[in-house]
Amino acid sequence: MTAPARVLVVDDSATMRGLITAILNADPAVSVVGQAADAIQARQAIKDLDPDVVTLDIEMPNMNGLEFLEKIMRLRPMPVIMVSTLTHKGAEASVAALEIGAFDCVGKPLPGDPHPFSDLAEKVKAAARSQRKFIISGNKVAAPSAANTNATAVDYRAARRIIAIGSSTGGVEALINVLQKFPKNCPPTVITQHMPVTFTKSFSERLNRLCAPTVEEAFDGARLEIGKIYLAPGGDRHLQVVNPSAPTCRLVDREPVNGHRPSVDVLFDSVADLAGRNGIGVILTGMGRDGASGLLRMRQAGARTFGQNEKTCVVYGMPRVAYEIGAVEMQLPLNSIGEEVLKCAATRREGTE
């Protein structure tokens, strides 16, 4: 029998520490081995207890969670799950934490939430299983390169491609890696990344600052255009693309799919129907199986499909399932995906009108 994942809970609120501890200890595959109220206590607890995973509050006295996370990643790299408020400030800090190297983020429950931290135990177990090397460099995310800042000689309009990308745990870093290779005149690109409500707005703003194309949170009725990337908003609707004559974003009210809303499968299914052979599908790091069946539908419709390989995934879940069911035409390391997708995007498929 596999030993339970050993967790250190760090939060300045005794009530929040107690809630997180109770929820995690209710799962027999997780064991909370210690608690800490601030970074000073947490640093000593990490030395004494050697936990597999740390849950870390972003807002703490003495040293905030981001500063402490940077120290962890530099001095004692390990899986850290950030616990954040669902405010705009909390969302911006969470996105920054994911760039620094946090395994994932969860939102603090709102008053009256009947199922607080419903997915925290699963994320802790995935973090404990992860073989990822947690490394921080001095300049983790670079500015867009000069080569991609201006429109290139490739005219992506001629091929009429639509790129669809799905990701979850580890997706912030992965998406930045892929999208920073896109030129200013990239094909229209739609993305579903599993994130808590309010986080996607901050993430789209961050991507827009880091990437050459325009990146925005998708809204209902947004027309897909060359040079634009659309990120599905977190919350209560799924992102689809509709209208073959003038491809458009549609946000639809539906029950969660694969436990997610927005769901990658819903996005990929719509791209399969709309774009057919002109579609390009990419599935990146993430827990579970969301996106696998939709990517298979895209491939069966004639689209080109790519999956991130195991070695470069934070969690080889979604790409693994997609590969195993035959949805992935080509598995690639993360650093190669952007270039390969752009090569395909510049070529029109035979048999399309």
Short mmCIF file of C-alpha atoms in Angstrom, two decimals:
data_model
loop_
_atom_site.label_atom_id
_atom_site.label_comp_id
_atom_site.label_asym_id
_atom_site.label_seq_id
_atom_site.Cartn_x
_atom_site.Cartn_y
_atom_site.Cartn_z
CA MET A 1 0.00 0.00 0.00
CA THR A 2 1.30 3.44 -0.95
CA ALA A 3 2.09 5.71 2.00
CA PRO A 4 -0.23 8.71 2.41
CA ALA A 5 0.91 12.04 1.00
CA ARG A 6 2.46 14.00 3.88
CA VAL A 7 1.29 17.62 3.97
CA LEU A 8 2.31 20.76 5.84
CA VAL A 9 -0.52 23.33 6.10
CA VAL A 10 0.63 26.98 6.26
CA ASP A 11 -1.93 29.72 6.98
CA ASP A 12 -2.04 32.59 9.45
CA SER A 13 -5.68 31.79 10.29
CA ALA A 14 -6.15 29.01 12.86
CA THR A 15 -9.67 28.49 11.54
CA MET A 16 -8.43 28.04 7.97
CA ARG A 17 -5.64 25.71 9.09
CA GLY A 18 -8.19 23.61 10.94
CA LEU A 19 -10.56 23.48 7.96
CA ILE A 20 -7.82 22.48 5.50
CA THR A 21 -6.45 19.90 7.92
CA ALA A 22 -9.87 18.33 8.51
CA ILE A 23 -10.63 18.12 4.79
CA LEU A 24 -7.26 16.61 3.92
CA ASN A 25 -7.22 14.12 6.80
CA ALA A 26 -10.65 12.87 5.70
CA ASP A 27 -8.89 11.31 2.70
CA PRO A 28 -7.02 8.15 3.76
CA ALA A 29 -4.37 8.80 1.10
CA VAL A 30 -3.43 12.14 2.70
CA SER A 31 -1.92 12.90 6.10
CA VAL A 32 -1.39 16.39 7.54
CA VAL A 33 1.91 16.10 9.43
CA GLY A 34 2.09 19.69 10.66
CA GLN A 35 0.76 23.24 10.65
CA ALA A 36 2.43 26.65 10.61
CA ALA A 37 1.08 30.17 11.07
CA ASP A 38 3.77 32.06 9.16
CA ALA A 39 6.87 31.66 7.02
CA ILE A 40 9.22 31.45 10.01
CA GLN A 41 7.32 28.53 11.53
CA ALA A 42 6.90 26.95 8.08
CA ARG A 43 10.61 27.07 7.32
CA GLN A 44 11.43 25.18 10.51
CA ALA A 45 8.57 22.72 9.96
CA ILE A 46 9.83 21.91 6.46
CA LYS A 47 13.27 21.13 7.93
CA ASP A 48 11.86 19.04 10.78
CA LEU A 49 9.03 17.21 8.99
CA ASP A 50 10.23 16.93 5.36
CA PRO A 51 6.66 17.00 3.93
CA ASP A 52 5.80 15.80 0.44
CA VAL A 53 3.55 18.82 -0.23
CA VAL A 54 2.97 22.26 1.31
CA THR A 55 -0.30 24.19 1.17
CA LEU A 56 0.62 27.86 1.44
CA ASP A 57 -1.52 30.93 2.13
CA ILE A 58 -0.63 33.85 -0.11
CA GLU A 59 -1.38 36.57 2.43
CA MET A 60 0.59 36.09 5.66
CA PRO A 61 2.39 38.33 8.20
CA ASN A 62 6.20 38.74 8.32
CA MET A 63 6.72 37.30 4.83
CA ASN A 64 3.95 36.87 2.26
CA GLY A 65 3.36 33.59 0.46
CA LEU A 66 4.95 34.71 -2.81
CA GLU A 67 8.20 35.70 -1.11
CA PHE A 68 8.27 32.43 0.82
CA LEU A 69 7.45 30.43 -2.31
CA GLU A 70 10.45 31.96 -4.08
CA LYS A 71 12.67 30.90 -1.19
CA ILE A 72 11.25 27.36 -1.24
CA MET A 73 11.81 27.02 -4.98
CA ARG A 74 15.35 28.30 -4.67
CA LEU A 75 16.49 26.52 -1.52
CA ARG A 76 14.32 23.42 -1.18
CA PRO A 77 12.25 22.83 -4.37
CA MET A 78 9.05 20.89 -3.66
CA PRO A 79 5.36 20.82 -4.67
CA VAL A 80 3.47 23.80 -3.22
CA ILE A 81 -0.27 24.41 -3.57
CA MET A 82 -1.20 28.04 -3.04
CA VAL A 83 -4.38 28.96 -1.15
CA SER A 84 -5.75 32.32 -2.25
CA THR A 85 -8.73 34.59 -1.88
CA LEU A 86 -10.91 34.92 -4.98
CA THR A 87 -10.37 38.67 -5.19
CA HIS A 88 -8.62 40.37 -8.11
CA LYS A 89 -5.56 40.90 -5.91
CA GLY A 90 -5.61 37.25 -4.90
CA ALA A 91 -5.96 36.18 -8.52
CA GLU A 92 -2.96 38.25 -9.64
CA ALA A 93 -0.86 36.82 -6.81
CA SER A 94 -1.96 33.28 -7.71
CA VAL A 95 -0.92 33.70 -11.34
CA ALA A 96 2.44 35.03 -10.18
CA ALA A 97 2.81 32.02 -7.87
CA LEU A 98 2.15 29.61 -10.72
CA GLU A 99 4.83 31.34 -12.79
CA ILE A 100 7.29 31.04 -9.90
CA GLY A 101 6.68 27.32 -9.76
CA ALA A 102 3.68 26.54 -7.54
CA PHE A 103 2.11 23.20 -8.43
CA ASP A 104 -1.42 24.61 -8.40
CA CYS A 105 -3.72 27.12 -6.72
CA VAL A 106 -7.04 26.75 -4.94
CA GLY A 107 -9.44 29.49 -3.91
CA LYS A 108 -10.51 30.04 -0.32
CA PRO A 109 -14.19 29.18 0.13
CA LEU A 110 -16.80 31.90 0.14
CA PRO A 111 -19.28 32.16 3.06
CA GLY A 112 -21.91 29.45 2.80
CA ASP A 113 -19.90 27.28 0.42
CA PRO A 114 -21.31 23.75 1.01
CA HIS A 115 -18.20 22.01 -0.35
CA PRO A 116 -15.09 24.01 0.61
CA PHE A 117 -11.82 22.90 -0.94
CA SER A 118 -13.63 20.09 -2.78
CA ASP A 119 -10.69 19.32 -5.05
CA LEU A 120 -7.81 20.05 -2.67
CA ALA A 121 -7.15 16.45 -1.64
CA GLU A 122 -6.95 15.32 -5.27
CA LYS A 123 -4.51 18.11 -6.06
CA VAL A 124 -2.39 17.22 -3.03
CA LYS A 125 -2.22 13.58 -4.12
CA ALA A 126 -1.30 14.56 -7.67
CA ALA A 127 1.39 16.90 -6.32
CA ALA A 128 2.84 14.13 -4.17
CA ARG A 129 2.94 11.77 -7.14
CA SER A 130 4.50 14.30 -9.45
CA GLN A 131 8.05 13.61 -10.53
CA ARG A 132 8.52 17.20 -11.62
CA LYS A 133 11.74 18.95 -10.65
CA PHE A 134 10.75 22.23 -9.01
CA ILE A 135 13.31 24.74 -10.24
CA ILE A 136 13.26 28.52 -10.23
CA SER A 137 15.52 30.66 -12.36
CA GLY A 138 16.25 34.32 -11.83
CA ASN A 139 14.18 35.38 -14.83
CA LYS A 140 11.57 32.68 -15.24
CA VAL A 141 9.38 34.35 -17.83
CA ALA A 142 10.97 36.39 -20.58
CA ALA A 143 9.44 39.21 -22.56
CA PRO A 144 8.25 38.37 -26.09
CA SER A 145 11.15 38.04 -28.49
CA ALA A 146 11.70 40.59 -31.23
CA ALA A 147 11.11 37.89 -33.83
CA ASN A 148 7.56 37.39 -32.62
CA THR A 149 6.68 41.00 -31.79
CA ASN A 150 6.14 41.98 -35.43
CA ALA A 151 4.10 40.17 -38.05
CA THR A 152 6.20 37.58 -39.82
CA ALA A 153 6.34 36.84 -43.54
CA VAL A 154 3.90 33.95 -43.04
CA ASP A 155 0.33 34.85 -43.94
CA TYR A 156 -1.79 32.71 -41.62
CA ARG A 157 -5.00 34.02 -43.18
CA ALA A 158 -4.52 31.86 -46.27
CA ALA A 159 -4.58 28.57 -44.35
CA ARG A 160 -7.68 29.59 -42.35
CA ARG A 161 -6.60 27.54 -39.36
CA ILE A 162 -8.08 27.66 -35.84
CA ILE A 163 -5.89 26.55 -32.93
CA ALA A 164 -7.49 25.10 -29.79
CA ILE A 165 -5.48 24.43 -26.62
CA GLY A 166 -6.51 22.70 -23.40
CA SER A 167 -4.57 22.60 -20.13
CA SER A 168 -4.93 22.28 -16.38
CA THR A 169 -2.40 21.77 -13.56
CA GLY A 170 0.92 23.23 -14.70
CA GLY A 171 -0.80 24.99 -17.57
CA VAL A 172 0.22 28.54 -16.68
CA GLU A 173 3.91 27.93 -17.36
CA ALA A 174 3.12 25.62 -20.27
CA LEU A 175 0.85 28.13 -22.00
CA ILE A 176 3.37 30.93 -21.55
CA ASN A 177 6.03 28.70 -23.12
CA VAL A 178 3.86 27.88 -26.14
CA LEU A 179 2.26 31.28 -26.69
CA GLN A 180 5.47 33.27 -26.43
CA LYS A 181 6.51 31.57 -29.66
CA PHE A 182 3.42 32.86 -31.48
CA PRO A 183 3.93 35.89 -33.76
CA LYS A 184 1.78 38.99 -33.66
CA ASN A 185 -0.25 37.74 -36.64
CA CYS A 186 -0.87 34.22 -35.28
CA PRO A 187 -3.96 32.23 -36.28
CA PRO A 188 -7.01 32.74 -34.07
CA THR A 189 -6.45 30.64 -30.95
CA VAL A 190 -8.94 29.53 -28.29
CA ILE A 191 -7.89 28.14 -24.90
CA THR A 192 -9.55 26.43 -21.97
CA GLN A 193 -7.34 26.36 -18.87
CA HIS A 194 -8.82 25.01 -15.65
CA MET A 195 -8.64 27.89 -13.15
CA PRO A 196 -10.84 29.19 -10.34
CA VAL A 197 -13.34 31.92 -11.12
CA THR A 198 -11.73 35.41 -11.34
CA PHE A 199 -8.25 33.95 -11.99
CA THR A 200 -8.62 33.80 -15.79
CA LYS A 201 -9.03 37.57 -16.13
CA SER A 202 -5.69 38.17 -14.40
CA PHE A 203 -4.07 35.37 -16.38
CA SER A 204 -5.28 36.73 -19.73
CA GLU A 205 -3.91 40.16 -18.79
CA ARG A 206 -0.58 38.59 -17.85
CA LEU A 207 -0.42 36.67 -21.14
CA ASN A 208 -1.25 39.83 -23.05
CA ARG A 209 1.76 41.56 -21.49
CA LEU A 210 4.08 38.62 -22.18
CA CYS A 211 3.04 37.59 -25.69
CA ALA A 212 3.14 39.29 -29.07
CA PRO A 213 -0.48 38.59 -30.10
CA THR A 214 -3.43 40.17 -28.32
CA VAL A 215 -4.69 37.93 -25.51
CA GLU A 216 -8.08 38.52 -23.93
CA GLU A 217 -10.64 36.74 -21.82
CA ALA A 218 -13.24 35.39 -24.22
CA PHE A 219 -16.71 36.94 -24.20
CA ASP A 220 -19.92 35.79 -25.81
CA GLY A 221 -20.00 36.98 -29.41
CA ALA A 222 -16.27 37.72 -29.77
CA ARG A 223 -15.25 37.25 -33.41
CA LEU A 224 -12.19 35.07 -33.96
CA GLU A 225 -9.50 37.17 -35.63
CA ILE A 226 -5.94 36.82 -36.83
CA GLY A 227 -3.51 37.91 -34.12
CA LYS A 228 -5.89 37.21 -31.23
CA ILE A 229 -5.93 34.59 -28.49
CA TYR A 230 -9.09 33.97 -26.45
CA LEU A 231 -8.99 32.44 -22.95
CA ALA A 232 -12.15 30.80 -21.58
CA PRO A 233 -13.36 32.66 -18.48
CA GLY A 234 -13.47 30.63 -15.29
CA GLY A 235 -16.85 30.22 -13.66
CA ASP A 236 -20.18 28.88 -14.76
CA ARG A 237 -20.03 28.63 -18.57
CA HIS A 238 -18.20 26.65 -21.25
CA LEU A 239 -16.39 28.16 -24.24
CA GLN A 240 -17.36 27.01 -27.72
CA VAL A 241 -16.67 28.33 -31.22
CA VAL A 242 -19.61 28.59 -33.61
CA ASN A 243 -20.71 30.03 -36.98
CA PRO A 244 -18.57 28.67 -39.87
CA SER A 245 -19.00 31.80 -41.99
CA ALA A 246 -17.71 34.08 -39.21
CA PRO A 247 -16.20 32.00 -36.38
CA THR A 248 -17.30 33.38 -33.04
CA CYS A 249 -16.88 32.62 -29.34
CA ARG A 250 -19.97 31.43 -27.54
CA LEU A 251 -20.26 31.01 -23.77
CA VAL A 252 -22.85 28.35 -22.96
CA ASP A 253 -24.64 27.37 -19.75
CA ARG A 254 -24.23 23.63 -19.27
CA GLU A 255 -23.50 21.27 -16.44
CA PRO A 256 -19.80 20.56 -15.74
CA VAL A 257 -18.15 18.06 -18.09
CA ASN A 258 -15.53 15.76 -16.58
CA GLY A 259 -16.03 17.77 -13.40
CA HIS A 260 -14.99 21.02 -15.09
CA ARG A 261 -16.67 24.20 -16.26
CA PRO A 262 -15.30 25.39 -18.59
CA SER A 263 -14.33 22.03 -20.05
CA VAL A 264 -11.65 21.34 -22.65
CA ASP A 265 -13.82 18.63 -24.21
CA VAL A 266 -16.62 21.13 -24.88
CA LEU A 267 -14.18 23.47 -26.61
CA PHE A 268 -12.51 20.73 -28.67
CA ASP A 269 -15.86 19.25 -29.73
CA SER A 270 -16.97 22.62 -31.06
CA VAL A 271 -13.71 23.13 -32.97
CA ALA A 272 -14.06 19.65 -34.48
CA ASP A 273 -17.55 20.59 -35.72
CA LEU A 274 -16.64 24.08 -36.89
CA ALA A 275 -13.13 23.77 -38.34
CA GLY A 276 -12.79 20.10 -39.26
CA ARG A 277 -9.52 19.64 -41.18
CA ASN A 278 -8.61 23.27 -40.55
CA GLY A 279 -8.38 22.70 -36.81
CA ILE A 280 -5.23 22.24 -34.74
CA GLY A 281 -5.64 20.77 -31.28
CA VAL A 282 -3.11 20.83 -28.44
CA ILE A 283 -3.46 19.14 -25.06
CA LEU A 284 -1.04 20.19 -22.33
CA THR A 285 -0.26 19.18 -18.76
CA GLY A 286 -3.16 18.51 -16.41
CA MET A 287 -4.94 16.14 -14.04
CA GLY A 288 -7.72 13.82 -15.19
CA ARG A 289 -9.00 13.15 -18.71
CA ASP A 290 -10.73 16.37 -19.78
CA GLY A 291 -10.01 17.12 -23.43
CA ALA A 292 -9.05 13.60 -24.48
CA SER A 293 -12.31 12.63 -26.17
CA GLY A 294 -12.68 16.08 -27.73
CA LEU A 295 -9.17 15.90 -29.16
CA LEU A 296 -10.02 12.48 -30.61
CA ARG A 297 -13.07 14.02 -32.30
CA MET A 298 -10.83 16.73 -33.73
CA ARG A 299 -8.39 14.16 -35.11
CA GLN A 300 -11.22 12.09 -36.57
CA ALA A 301 -12.48 15.27 -38.27
CA GLY A 302 -9.08 15.68 -39.94
CA ALA A 303 -7.43 18.16 -37.58
CA ARG A 304 -3.77 18.01 -36.61
CA THR A 305 -3.39 17.09 -32.94
CA PHE A 306 -0.49 17.40 -30.50
CA GLY A 307 0.12 16.35 -26.93
CA GLN A 308 2.75 17.34 -24.38
CA ASN A 309 5.05 14.44 -23.54
CA GLU A 310 5.36 12.88 -20.10
CA LYS A 311 8.84 14.16 -19.34
CA THR A 312 7.88 17.83 -19.61
CA CYS A 313 4.42 17.63 -17.99
CA VAL A 314 3.82 18.77 -14.42
CA VAL A 315 1.02 16.17 -14.39
CA TYR A 316 0.86 13.62 -17.21
CA GLY A 317 -2.87 13.04 -16.92
CA MET A 318 -4.87 14.69 -19.69
CA PRO A 319 -2.14 14.17 -22.34
CA ARG A 320 -1.67 10.55 -21.27
CA VAL A 321 -5.36 9.68 -21.68
CA ALA A 322 -5.49 11.50 -25.01
CA TYR A 323 -2.44 9.60 -26.25
CA GLU A 324 -3.77 6.23 -25.06
CA ILE A 325 -7.10 6.60 -26.89
CA GLY A 326 -5.38 7.63 -30.13
CA ALA A 327 -6.30 11.32 -30.03
CA VAL A 328 -2.69 12.54 -30.23
CA GLU A 329 -1.06 12.52 -33.65
CA MET A 330 2.30 13.62 -32.25
CA GLN A 331 3.72 13.83 -28.70
CA LEU A 332 6.32 16.53 -28.20
CA PRO A 333 8.35 18.12 -25.42
CA LEU A 334 6.89 21.44 -24.32
CA ASN A 335 9.61 23.56 -25.92
CA SER A 336 8.84 22.09 -29.37
CA ILE A 337 5.06 22.45 -29.38
CA GLY A 338 4.81 26.14 -30.31
CA GLU A 339 7.05 25.83 -33.36
CA GLU A 340 5.37 22.65 -34.60
CA VAL A 341 1.90 24.14 -34.25
CA LEU A 342 2.94 27.22 -36.22
CA LYS A 343 4.36 25.07 -39.02
CA CYS A 344 1.02 23.32 -39.33
CA ALA A 345 -0.87 26.61 -39.08
CA ALA A 346 0.96 27.95 -42.14
CA THR A 347 -0.15 25.03 -44.30
CA ARG A 348 -3.64 24.58 -45.64
CA ARG A 349 -4.98 21.01 -45.60
CA GLU A 350 -5.74 19.40 -48.93
CA GLY A 351 -9.43 18.97 -49.59
CA THR A 352 -10.53 22.11 -47.76
CA GLU A 353 -12.32 24.93 -49.42
#
